[in-house]
Amino acid sequence: MRSLAFIAAVVAGSLAVAEPIAWRRDLPAAQQEAIASDKPLLVLLTGQAWCHNCVQLERHVLTKPEFAKAVSGRYVCVELDYTFEDTPDDRTREERLRGFQKRFAAPAVPTIVLADAELRPFAHVVGYDEEKTPADYVARLADAHAAWRRLVEAGDEPQEAWALAGLASHLSTSGQSAEDAWLDHYAERAGELLNVLPSDSPERAELAGVLAERRGKRQWASAFARANERVNAFELPGQADEVLAYLKSEIPAAASPELKRHLEAIVINVLDRSDRHDEMLQHVRRLRTQGEWPPSESDRLISREARALVQLDQRDEMIEVFDMAVAEARSSSDMARVRRLVAEKLQFTVNDDRLDVLLEVVNECHRVFEAESEERRTASFVASVRLRRAERFEEALGYLEELLAGEPWVGHRLDAAECLMELGRIAEAERYLALAGAEVATLAESARVGERRDAARFAARLQGLQWRLEERQARGDPTMP
């Protein structure tokens, strides 16, 4: 019950002002702090300069008051940033951080790891799930923490099996991989638990089910990895026919529906890489009519159909495919699917030469996504870029000001300053450039390698815009006041 009370307290206090998480970046020092304070570690493995989901996790979960309030003081929090430059120091740092990743059995970034002071992990939260709230993440960590605490209190007594069995739900987070580090990490211990737990206990049934599921995933994932390795040995597009013949012989003998779908996906990729988009289109449409793909995966086929149509320059038909799918989702009131499809549709219209077509999709994104959602912000950014290229600066500025009203970013501020310069609104442009300069200075002092790299890039652009402004003033540009 302690975990439920903890969650309730966090939710009740979610509107209170919370200090940002005090991230440590030296794991050995943080480990000593954890030992001295008798607290577990919360370790974030991230890639801030290159990992989209890492940025989303920070923006929508880690920086929210309810999450910061829940973890600050309860854990020693450590951030390990897997952003590296090609320097001797960074190569050494990468080797050290890869060692930590292996020790924590973390499959990818972003991953949140809970570990004891001996760096033994007892829970993972892998990736970013846009449908989960900060409170959902808090609940997941609280449950794992409570189970771990029961295990610690049990000591070496046989009842520790009951406590560790409560972690079974945390053994299904690393995805479908032939190299299942998390399963390897707990396999021996889990086998011991199955021998200790009563045969009729729900805890034993849960643990046995999770292990069987993961081992099943590993089995077909290993078969898929072998097939993929065999395919990669061929040269494309020259040996495409040989690859396709091999895959067509393997698909009927696939040991599971999951393996069969993944082999079909390789067929689609081979046709795509070989520029055989007519065949790709027909193959995808055949798979869609068979109806063997579960709803959670069927939209991937729509994406591949759209890809083939774009490559065949049949963009109007591509839009029709998405519109039909969106209409189907609306008819079943599946708004989550509507949003996924509209976001996917935007990706396939970003490079459409017809700007007005793109803007229609952008407006559709604005209708289905909330104002502060990442998808709507992405749509606004795409529109601003294309409108600036078309020298439609007033319209571009409207989208940029919407972005800046939400979560200001130095790149958007520089874009807005450029639009204002082109519109002759110099005083406003100068104000934006001054704000951007302060933000660049803050980034330059960051502890994160990626943010310091961003600072150098933004500083160069800021200087370029300032020079342009000075040149226009010097030559008495008529657009200048």
Tab-separated table of C-alpha atoms in Angstrom:
chain	number	residue	atom	x	y	z
A	1	MET	CA	0.000	0.000	0.000
A	2	ARG	CA	2.940	2.314	0.439
A	3	SER	CA	3.380	2.613	-3.311
A	4	LEU	CA	-0.310	3.534	-3.789
A	5	ALA	CA	-0.066	6.180	-1.093
A	6	PHE	CA	3.088	7.502	-2.679
A	7	ILE	CA	1.419	7.784	-6.093
A	8	ALA	CA	-1.629	9.491	-4.592
A	9	ALA	CA	0.557	12.029	-2.823
A	10	VAL	CA	2.430	12.763	-6.019
A	11	VAL	CA	-0.748	13.263	-8.044
A	12	ALA	CA	-2.308	15.425	-5.343
A	13	GLY	CA	0.748	17.640	-5.285
A	14	SER	CA	1.267	17.757	-9.040
A	15	LEU	CA	0.273	21.416	-9.255
A	16	ALA	CA	2.859	22.440	-6.686
A	17	VAL	CA	6.104	23.995	-7.840
A	18	ALA	CA	8.867	21.382	-7.923
A	19	GLU	CA	12.571	21.928	-8.284
A	20	PRO	CA	14.139	20.406	-11.408
A	21	ILE	CA	15.835	17.065	-10.952
A	22	ALA	CA	19.434	17.480	-9.805
A	23	TRP	CA	21.119	15.175	-12.305
A	24	ARG	CA	24.562	13.844	-11.473
A	25	ARG	CA	26.759	12.917	-14.414
A	26	ASP	CA	29.530	11.033	-12.630
A	27	LEU	CA	28.202	7.526	-11.945
A	28	PRO	CA	30.988	6.377	-9.564
A	29	ALA	CA	30.513	9.523	-7.456
A	30	ALA	CA	26.743	9.037	-7.518
A	31	GLN	CA	27.210	5.433	-6.423
A	32	GLN	CA	29.145	6.588	-3.356
A	33	GLU	CA	26.371	9.086	-2.620
A	34	ALA	CA	23.798	6.275	-2.884
A	35	ILE	CA	25.785	4.140	-0.438
A	36	ALA	CA	26.131	7.013	2.038
A	37	SER	CA	22.459	8.024	1.819
A	38	ASP	CA	21.013	4.485	1.616
A	39	LYS	CA	19.063	5.393	-1.507
A	40	PRO	CA	18.714	3.553	-4.808
A	41	LEU	CA	19.895	5.072	-8.075
A	42	LEU	CA	17.735	6.327	-10.912
A	43	VAL	CA	19.925	6.248	-14.004
A	44	LEU	CA	18.817	7.839	-17.277
A	45	LEU	CA	20.573	6.589	-20.414
A	46	THR	CA	19.912	9.189	-23.093
A	47	GLY	CA	21.185	10.691	-26.346
A	48	GLN	CA	20.116	14.305	-26.205
A	49	ALA	CA	21.831	15.491	-29.384
A	50	TRP	CA	20.498	12.825	-31.735
A	51	CYS	CA	17.716	10.743	-30.123
A	52	HIS	CA	14.197	12.068	-30.806
A	53	ASN	CA	12.520	9.917	-28.164
A	54	CYS	CA	15.102	11.024	-25.597
A	55	VAL	CA	14.148	14.647	-26.209
A	56	GLN	CA	10.443	13.793	-25.979
A	57	LEU	CA	10.931	11.879	-22.727
A	58	GLU	CA	12.711	14.842	-21.179
A	59	ARG	CA	10.227	17.409	-22.476
A	60	HIS	CA	7.027	15.564	-21.575
A	61	VAL	CA	8.020	13.505	-18.521
A	62	LEU	CA	11.339	14.227	-16.829
A	63	THR	CA	10.912	18.008	-16.599
A	64	LYS	CA	7.305	17.903	-15.409
A	65	PRO	CA	6.750	18.945	-11.762
A	66	GLU	CA	4.906	15.755	-10.785
A	67	PHE	CA	7.772	13.563	-11.986
A	68	ALA	CA	10.528	15.740	-10.495
A	69	LYS	CA	8.689	15.878	-7.156
A	70	ALA	CA	8.336	12.092	-7.116
A	71	VAL	CA	11.987	11.197	-7.721
A	72	SER	CA	13.928	14.070	-6.154
A	73	GLY	CA	15.074	13.058	-2.699
A	74	ARG	CA	13.918	9.478	-3.225
A	75	TYR	CA	16.714	8.483	-5.612
A	76	VAL	CA	20.205	9.575	-6.500
A	77	CYS	CA	19.551	10.642	-10.094
A	78	VAL	CA	22.232	10.180	-12.766
A	79	GLU	CA	22.174	11.135	-16.445
A	80	LEU	CA	24.450	9.280	-18.861
A	81	ASP	CA	24.447	11.051	-22.242
A	82	TYR	CA	25.397	8.766	-25.140
A	83	THR	CA	26.361	11.666	-27.398
A	84	PHE	CA	29.947	11.417	-28.559
A	85	GLU	CA	32.349	13.336	-30.754
A	86	ASP	CA	35.292	11.896	-32.639
A	87	THR	CA	37.931	12.851	-30.078
A	88	PRO	CA	40.241	10.731	-27.891
A	89	ASP	CA	38.451	11.873	-24.727
A	90	ASP	CA	35.018	11.032	-26.114
A	91	ARG	CA	36.177	7.645	-27.385
A	92	THR	CA	37.322	6.854	-23.853
A	93	ARG	CA	34.051	8.154	-22.426
A	94	GLU	CA	32.055	6.080	-24.915
A	95	GLU	CA	33.888	2.897	-23.921
A	96	ARG	CA	33.166	3.625	-20.259
A	97	LEU	CA	29.473	4.396	-20.869
A	98	ARG	CA	28.994	1.303	-23.051
A	99	GLY	CA	30.256	-0.695	-20.100
A	100	PHE	CA	27.617	0.882	-17.865
A	101	GLN	CA	24.947	0.150	-20.489
A	102	LYS	CA	25.903	-3.529	-20.490
A	103	ARG	CA	26.001	-3.646	-16.710
A	104	PHE	CA	22.491	-2.206	-16.498
A	105	ALA	CA	21.235	-4.520	-19.279
A	106	ALA	CA	19.792	-1.470	-21.040
A	107	PRO	CA	18.782	-2.329	-24.610
A	108	ALA	CA	18.651	1.205	-26.030
A	109	VAL	CA	18.209	4.890	-25.269
A	110	PRO	CA	16.219	6.310	-23.690
A	111	THR	CA	16.074	3.921	-20.757
A	112	ILE	CA	15.342	4.726	-17.127
A	113	VAL	CA	17.030	2.225	-14.812
A	114	LEU	CA	16.440	1.750	-11.103
A	115	ALA	CA	19.459	0.151	-9.448
A	116	ASP	CA	20.716	-0.453	-5.938
A	117	ALA	CA	23.903	1.065	-4.593
A	118	GLU	CA	25.865	-1.923	-5.925
A	119	LEU	CA	24.665	-0.983	-9.450
A	120	ARG	CA	22.379	-4.020	-9.649
A	121	PRO	CA	19.348	-3.019	-11.725
A	122	PHE	CA	15.899	-3.957	-10.500
A	123	ALA	CA	13.665	-2.155	-13.016
A	124	HIS	CA	13.728	-0.702	-16.529
A	125	VAL	CA	11.471	1.725	-18.339
A	126	VAL	CA	12.547	1.638	-21.980
A	127	GLY	CA	11.706	4.223	-24.628
A	128	TYR	CA	9.115	6.989	-24.670
A	129	ASP	CA	5.390	6.284	-24.845
A	130	GLU	CA	3.425	9.365	-25.894
A	131	GLU	CA	0.228	7.879	-24.465
A	132	LYS	CA	1.704	7.658	-20.951
A	133	THR	CA	1.541	10.624	-18.570
A	134	PRO	CA	4.230	11.582	-16.035
A	135	ALA	CA	1.970	10.019	-13.393
A	136	ASP	CA	2.070	6.720	-15.325
A	137	TYR	CA	5.868	6.762	-15.257
A	138	VAL	CA	5.804	7.589	-11.545
A	139	ALA	CA	3.446	4.670	-10.890
A	140	ARG	CA	5.685	2.251	-12.791
A	141	LEU	CA	8.756	3.310	-10.820
A	142	ALA	CA	6.856	3.290	-7.510
A	143	ASP	CA	5.663	-0.279	-8.064
A	144	ALA	CA	9.183	-1.451	-8.880
A	145	HIS	CA	10.619	0.434	-5.910
A	146	ALA	CA	8.080	-1.129	-3.521
A	147	ALA	CA	8.814	-4.646	-4.792
A	148	TRP	CA	12.550	-4.051	-4.471
A	149	ARG	CA	12.116	-2.742	-0.932
A	150	ARG	CA	10.182	-5.887	0.035
A	151	LEU	CA	13.030	-7.944	-1.392
A	152	VAL	CA	15.629	-6.005	0.605
A	153	GLU	CA	13.637	-6.404	3.803
A	154	ALA	CA	13.222	-10.134	3.169
A	155	GLY	CA	16.970	-10.650	3.160
A	156	ASP	CA	18.025	-14.241	2.488
A	157	GLU	CA	14.791	-15.794	3.650
A	158	PRO	CA	12.813	-17.988	1.203
A	159	GLN	CA	9.970	-15.451	1.152
A	160	GLU	CA	12.183	-13.180	-0.955
A	161	ALA	CA	10.850	-15.182	-3.876
A	162	TRP	CA	7.427	-13.664	-3.329
A	163	ALA	CA	8.896	-10.184	-3.433
A	164	LEU	CA	10.974	-10.695	-6.560
A	165	ALA	CA	8.046	-12.334	-8.305
A	166	GLY	CA	6.353	-8.928	-8.096
A	167	LEU	CA	8.930	-7.707	-10.595
A	168	ALA	CA	7.687	-10.072	-13.303
A	169	SER	CA	5.823	-7.249	-15.021
A	170	HIS	CA	9.131	-5.431	-15.399
A	171	LEU	CA	10.667	-8.280	-17.388
A	172	SER	CA	8.859	-7.348	-20.618
A	173	THR	CA	10.256	-3.929	-21.444
A	174	SER	CA	13.227	-4.424	-23.750
A	175	GLY	CA	11.294	-5.355	-26.866
A	176	GLN	CA	11.675	-8.226	-29.273
A	177	SER	CA	15.366	-8.894	-29.605
A	178	ALA	CA	17.550	-11.883	-30.277
A	179	GLU	CA	20.071	-10.376	-27.832
A	180	ASP	CA	17.765	-10.084	-24.827
A	181	ALA	CA	20.139	-8.717	-22.200
A	182	TRP	CA	17.403	-8.302	-19.596
A	183	LEU	CA	16.317	-11.943	-19.938
A	184	ASP	CA	19.933	-13.078	-19.621
A	185	HIS	CA	20.331	-10.872	-16.568
A	186	TYR	CA	17.499	-12.577	-14.687
A	187	ALA	CA	17.237	-16.007	-16.317
A	188	GLU	CA	19.206	-17.941	-13.699
A	189	ARG	CA	17.530	-16.157	-10.783
A	190	ALA	CA	14.084	-16.593	-12.336
A	191	GLY	CA	14.683	-20.328	-12.699
A	192	GLU	CA	15.452	-20.552	-8.978
A	193	LEU	CA	12.275	-18.641	-8.180
A	194	LEU	CA	10.118	-20.979	-10.220
A	195	ASN	CA	11.409	-23.852	-8.066
A	196	VAL	CA	10.665	-22.005	-4.812
A	197	LEU	CA	7.245	-20.506	-5.528
A	198	PRO	CA	4.197	-22.716	-4.844
A	199	SER	CA	2.976	-24.343	-8.029
A	200	ASP	CA	-0.532	-22.907	-7.653
A	201	SER	CA	0.488	-19.354	-6.761
A	202	PRO	CA	-0.481	-16.500	-9.109
A	203	GLU	CA	3.036	-15.085	-8.713
A	204	ARG	CA	4.538	-18.262	-10.147
A	205	ALA	CA	2.063	-18.262	-13.032
A	206	GLU	CA	2.849	-14.630	-13.837
A	207	LEU	CA	6.606	-15.154	-13.744
A	208	ALA	CA	6.422	-18.343	-15.804
A	209	GLY	CA	4.227	-16.603	-18.374
A	210	VAL	CA	6.584	-13.659	-18.742
A	211	LEU	CA	9.620	-15.919	-19.138
A	212	ALA	CA	7.853	-18.069	-21.718
A	213	GLU	CA	6.799	-14.995	-23.681
A	214	ARG	CA	10.296	-13.543	-23.707
A	215	ARG	CA	11.880	-16.840	-24.676
A	216	GLY	CA	9.346	-17.202	-27.462
A	217	LYS	CA	10.200	-13.734	-28.695
A	218	ARG	CA	13.872	-14.578	-28.575
A	219	GLN	CA	13.305	-17.739	-30.602
A	220	TRP	CA	11.570	-16.051	-33.508
A	221	ALA	CA	13.751	-12.929	-33.219
A	222	SER	CA	16.838	-15.141	-33.539
A	223	ALA	CA	15.381	-16.778	-36.658
A	224	PHE	CA	14.617	-13.342	-38.064
A	225	ALA	CA	18.162	-12.149	-37.303
A	226	ARG	CA	19.604	-15.156	-39.152
A	227	ALA	CA	17.374	-14.466	-42.160
A	228	ASN	CA	18.320	-10.813	-42.139
A	229	GLU	CA	22.012	-11.692	-41.996
A	230	ARG	CA	21.567	-14.022	-44.974
A	231	VAL	CA	19.787	-11.270	-46.928
A	232	ASN	CA	22.514	-8.735	-46.133
A	233	ALA	CA	25.073	-11.048	-47.718
A	234	PHE	CA	23.499	-10.382	-51.129
A	235	GLU	CA	24.251	-7.352	-53.259
A	236	LEU	CA	21.244	-5.215	-54.081
A	237	PRO	CA	19.764	-4.493	-56.509
A	238	GLY	CA	21.818	-6.929	-58.610
A	239	GLN	CA	20.901	-10.025	-56.611
A	240	ALA	CA	17.360	-9.011	-55.701
A	241	ASP	CA	15.846	-11.992	-57.491
A	242	GLU	CA	18.006	-14.415	-55.496
A	243	VAL	CA	17.060	-12.681	-52.231
A	244	LEU	CA	13.357	-12.783	-53.053
A	245	ALA	CA	13.544	-16.449	-54.006
A	246	TYR	CA	15.216	-17.237	-50.670
A	247	LEU	CA	12.584	-15.293	-48.695
A	248	LYS	CA	9.684	-16.897	-50.566
A	249	SER	CA	11.059	-20.310	-49.601
A	250	GLU	CA	11.379	-19.296	-45.939
A	251	ILE	CA	8.014	-17.577	-45.400
A	252	PRO	CA	5.780	-20.673	-45.710
A	253	ALA	CA	7.951	-22.492	-43.153
A	254	ALA	CA	7.966	-19.625	-40.644
A	255	ALA	CA	7.489	-21.037	-37.145
A	256	SER	CA	5.307	-18.155	-35.908
A	257	PRO	CA	3.049	-15.417	-37.296
A	258	GLU	CA	5.493	-12.830	-35.941
A	259	LEU	CA	8.386	-14.315	-37.899
A	260	LYS	CA	6.245	-14.548	-41.054
A	261	ARG	CA	5.299	-10.850	-40.824
A	262	HIS	CA	8.910	-9.823	-40.304
A	263	LEU	CA	10.056	-11.860	-43.301
A	264	GLU	CA	7.335	-10.225	-45.396
A	265	ALA	CA	8.660	-6.877	-44.213
A	266	ILE	CA	12.111	-7.840	-45.543
A	267	VAL	CA	10.521	-8.613	-48.919
A	268	ILE	CA	9.038	-5.109	-48.963
A	269	ASN	CA	12.390	-3.555	-48.062
A	270	VAL	CA	14.225	-5.536	-50.752
A	271	LEU	CA	11.760	-4.363	-53.389
A	272	ASP	CA	12.107	-0.798	-52.125
A	273	ARG	CA	15.922	-0.856	-52.124
A	274	SER	CA	15.890	-2.365	-55.609
A	275	ASP	CA	13.635	0.428	-56.966
A	276	ARG	CA	10.961	-2.131	-57.869
A	277	HIS	CA	8.193	0.027	-56.530
A	278	ASP	CA	5.451	-1.311	-58.790
A	279	GLU	CA	6.057	-4.776	-57.355
A	280	MET	CA	6.368	-3.327	-53.883
A	281	LEU	CA	2.991	-1.633	-54.213
A	282	GLN	CA	1.287	-4.813	-55.390
A	283	HIS	CA	2.928	-6.899	-52.674
A	284	VAL	CA	1.848	-4.517	-49.903
A	285	ARG	CA	-1.706	-4.364	-51.213
A	286	ARG	CA	-1.865	-8.165	-51.323
A	287	LEU	CA	-0.766	-8.338	-47.691
A	288	ARG	CA	-3.352	-5.752	-46.693
A	289	THR	CA	-6.194	-7.687	-48.314
A	290	GLN	CA	-5.149	-10.913	-46.572
A	291	GLY	CA	-5.917	-9.332	-43.204
A	292	GLU	CA	-3.288	-11.377	-41.351
A	293	TRP	CA	-1.612	-8.389	-39.735
A	294	PRO	CA	-2.977	-7.361	-36.324
A	295	PRO	CA	-4.445	-3.832	-36.051
A	296	SER	CA	-1.410	-2.618	-34.119
A	297	GLU	CA	0.817	-3.434	-37.114
A	298	SER	CA	-1.488	-2.992	-40.108
A	299	ASP	CA	-0.810	0.730	-40.341
A	300	ARG	CA	2.819	-0.106	-41.116
A	301	LEU	CA	1.572	-1.569	-44.382
A	302	ILE	CA	-0.258	1.685	-45.123
A	303	SER	CA	3.039	3.499	-44.576
A	304	ARG	CA	4.850	1.165	-46.993
A	305	GLU	CA	2.054	1.574	-49.563
A	306	ALA	CA	2.423	5.332	-49.231
A	307	ARG	CA	6.182	5.018	-49.715
A	308	ALA	CA	5.697	3.085	-52.947
A	309	LEU	CA	3.158	5.588	-54.271
A	310	VAL	CA	5.468	8.519	-53.539
A	311	GLN	CA	8.320	6.789	-55.354
A	312	LEU	CA	5.974	6.222	-58.313
A	313	ASP	CA	5.023	9.931	-58.170
A	314	GLN	CA	1.408	9.062	-57.432
A	315	ARG	CA	1.084	11.532	-54.570
A	316	ASP	CA	-2.626	12.190	-54.945
A	317	GLU	CA	-3.313	8.474	-54.594
A	318	MET	CA	-1.024	8.385	-51.541
A	319	ILE	CA	-3.143	11.074	-49.900
A	320	GLU	CA	-6.300	9.133	-50.794
A	321	VAL	CA	-4.885	6.032	-49.068
A	322	PHE	CA	-4.366	7.983	-45.863
A	323	ASP	CA	-7.728	9.746	-46.132
A	324	MET	CA	-9.528	6.401	-46.462
A	325	ALA	CA	-7.687	4.994	-43.469
A	326	VAL	CA	-8.416	8.118	-41.419
A	327	ALA	CA	-12.102	7.925	-42.351
A	328	GLU	CA	-12.161	4.264	-41.270
A	329	ALA	CA	-10.558	5.147	-37.945
A	330	ARG	CA	-13.025	7.984	-37.391
A	331	SER	CA	-15.967	5.680	-38.103
A	332	SER	CA	-14.843	3.451	-35.240
A	333	SER	CA	-14.068	6.471	-33.006
A	334	ASP	CA	-10.414	5.404	-32.818
A	335	MET	CA	-8.942	8.873	-32.407
A	336	ALA	CA	-5.540	7.533	-31.366
A	337	ARG	CA	-5.285	5.834	-34.757
A	338	VAL	CA	-6.547	8.986	-36.502
A	339	ARG	CA	-3.712	10.958	-34.933
A	340	ARG	CA	-1.105	8.336	-35.864
A	341	LEU	CA	-2.266	8.293	-39.483
A	342	VAL	CA	-2.380	12.071	-39.818
A	343	ALA	CA	1.135	12.361	-38.383
A	344	GLU	CA	2.331	9.710	-40.861
A	345	LYS	CA	0.586	11.527	-43.704
A	346	LEU	CA	2.514	14.681	-42.834
A	347	GLN	CA	5.813	12.806	-43.143
A	348	PHE	CA	4.952	11.781	-46.700
A	349	THR	CA	3.903	15.292	-47.762
A	350	VAL	CA	6.852	17.218	-46.303
A	351	ASN	CA	8.680	17.156	-49.644
A	352	ASP	CA	5.620	17.610	-51.833
A	353	ASP	CA	6.346	20.419	-54.301
A	354	ARG	CA	2.770	21.634	-53.905
A	355	LEU	CA	3.023	23.875	-50.870
A	356	ASP	CA	-0.733	24.325	-50.559
A	357	VAL	CA	-1.184	20.532	-50.351
A	358	LEU	CA	1.339	20.419	-47.511
A	359	LEU	CA	-0.416	23.269	-45.711
A	360	GLU	CA	-3.721	21.381	-45.907
A	361	VAL	CA	-2.100	18.451	-44.102
A	362	VAL	CA	-0.528	20.836	-41.578
A	363	ASN	CA	-3.958	22.290	-40.853
A	364	GLU	CA	-5.321	18.762	-40.475
A	365	CYS	CA	-2.624	18.121	-37.854
A	366	HIS	CA	-3.727	21.283	-36.068
A	367	ARG	CA	-7.306	20.007	-35.966
A	368	VAL	CA	-6.522	16.592	-34.467
A	369	PHE	CA	-3.611	17.387	-32.138
A	370	GLU	CA	-3.616	19.532	-29.024
A	371	ALA	CA	-1.790	22.857	-29.120
A	372	GLU	CA	1.230	21.734	-27.085
A	373	SER	CA	1.580	18.266	-28.643
A	374	GLU	CA	4.844	17.393	-30.328
A	375	GLU	CA	3.028	16.423	-33.534
A	376	ARG	CA	1.359	19.812	-33.850
A	377	ARG	CA	4.639	21.592	-33.129
A	378	THR	CA	6.342	19.481	-35.796
A	379	ALA	CA	3.626	20.392	-38.302
A	380	SER	CA	4.014	24.102	-37.506
A	381	PHE	CA	7.783	23.880	-37.886
A	382	VAL	CA	7.514	22.103	-41.250
A	383	ALA	CA	5.079	24.767	-42.468
A	384	SER	CA	7.377	27.576	-41.324
A	385	VAL	CA	10.372	26.094	-43.156
A	386	ARG	CA	8.517	25.640	-46.447
A	387	LEU	CA	6.871	29.068	-46.237
A	388	ARG	CA	10.224	30.767	-45.635
A	389	ARG	CA	11.654	29.007	-48.686
A	390	ALA	CA	8.686	30.313	-50.672
A	391	GLU	CA	9.337	33.817	-49.245
A	392	ARG	CA	5.904	33.856	-47.626
A	393	PHE	CA	7.404	35.366	-44.494
A	394	GLU	CA	4.223	36.706	-42.898
A	395	GLU	CA	2.606	33.255	-42.892
A	396	ALA	CA	5.817	31.604	-41.714
A	397	LEU	CA	6.039	34.070	-38.845
A	398	GLY	CA	2.562	33.101	-37.678
A	399	TYR	CA	3.592	29.465	-37.261
A	400	LEU	CA	6.864	30.450	-35.577
A	401	GLU	CA	5.152	32.718	-33.078
A	402	GLU	CA	2.829	29.839	-32.159
A	403	LEU	CA	5.895	27.673	-31.516
A	404	LEU	CA	7.573	30.366	-29.434
A	405	ALA	CA	4.410	30.879	-27.367
A	406	GLY	CA	4.609	27.220	-26.320
A	407	GLU	CA	8.141	26.082	-25.579
A	408	PRO	CA	10.627	28.685	-26.876
A	409	TRP	CA	13.624	27.250	-28.699
A	410	VAL	CA	16.581	29.256	-29.940
A	411	GLY	CA	16.303	27.843	-33.478
A	412	HIS	CA	12.701	29.036	-33.829
A	413	ARG	CA	13.671	32.430	-32.426
A	414	LEU	CA	16.376	32.824	-35.071
A	415	ASP	CA	13.917	31.783	-37.794
A	416	ALA	CA	11.428	34.368	-36.537
A	417	ALA	CA	14.124	37.058	-36.459
A	418	GLU	CA	14.960	36.312	-40.101
A	419	CYS	CA	11.282	36.629	-41.090
A	420	LEU	CA	10.990	39.915	-39.220
A	421	MET	CA	14.081	41.260	-41.013
A	422	GLU	CA	12.565	40.359	-44.381
A	423	LEU	CA	9.325	42.102	-43.377
A	424	GLY	CA	11.189	45.237	-42.307
A	425	ARG	CA	10.225	44.866	-38.652
A	426	ILE	CA	13.758	45.517	-37.462
A	427	ALA	CA	13.169	46.462	-33.839
A	428	GLU	CA	11.359	43.162	-33.249
A	429	ALA	CA	14.096	41.269	-35.089
A	430	GLU	CA	16.772	42.875	-32.906
A	431	ARG	CA	14.846	41.902	-29.763
A	432	TYR	CA	14.626	38.278	-30.935
A	433	LEU	CA	18.331	38.224	-31.771
A	434	ALA	CA	19.177	39.534	-28.287
A	435	LEU	CA	17.053	36.809	-26.661
A	436	ALA	CA	18.665	34.205	-28.899
A	437	GLY	CA	22.102	35.437	-27.881
A	438	ALA	CA	21.294	34.900	-24.199
A	439	GLU	CA	19.958	31.415	-24.914
A	440	VAL	CA	23.073	30.492	-26.918
A	441	ALA	CA	25.273	31.624	-24.027
A	442	THR	CA	23.326	29.353	-21.658
A	443	LEU	CA	23.694	26.373	-23.993
A	444	ALA	CA	27.433	27.003	-24.280
A	445	GLU	CA	27.769	26.479	-20.509
A	446	SER	CA	25.766	23.239	-20.485
A	447	ALA	CA	27.167	20.041	-19.038
A	448	ARG	CA	25.802	18.189	-22.070
A	449	VAL	CA	28.044	17.678	-25.081
A	450	GLY	CA	25.096	17.898	-27.486
A	451	GLU	CA	23.898	21.234	-26.129
A	452	ARG	CA	27.384	22.729	-26.356
A	453	ARG	CA	27.517	21.548	-29.961
A	454	ASP	CA	24.133	23.187	-30.610
A	455	ALA	CA	25.439	26.398	-29.056
A	456	ALA	CA	28.301	26.558	-31.555
A	457	ARG	CA	25.910	25.987	-34.476
A	458	PHE	CA	23.396	28.574	-33.299
A	459	ALA	CA	26.144	31.089	-32.511
A	460	ALA	CA	27.371	30.906	-36.122
A	461	ARG	CA	23.861	31.507	-37.445
A	462	LEU	CA	23.233	34.318	-34.962
A	463	GLN	CA	26.401	36.054	-36.091
A	464	GLY	CA	25.380	35.667	-39.735
A	465	LEU	CA	21.993	37.283	-39.115
A	466	GLN	CA	23.596	40.138	-37.191
A	467	TRP	CA	26.030	40.758	-40.060
A	468	ARG	CA	23.154	40.803	-42.566
A	469	LEU	CA	21.332	43.315	-40.417
A	470	GLU	CA	24.393	45.550	-40.141
A	471	GLU	CA	25.059	45.378	-43.907
A	472	ARG	CA	21.499	46.383	-44.752
A	473	GLN	CA	21.661	49.259	-42.295
A	474	ALA	CA	25.012	50.384	-43.726
A	475	ARG	CA	23.759	50.524	-47.311
A	476	GLY	CA	20.490	52.199	-46.382
A	477	ASP	CA	18.187	49.359	-47.398
A	478	PRO	CA	14.750	50.854	-48.102
A	479	THR	CA	13.084	48.143	-45.976
A	480	MET	CA	15.012	49.415	-42.968
A	481	PRO	CA	13.386	52.052	-40.737
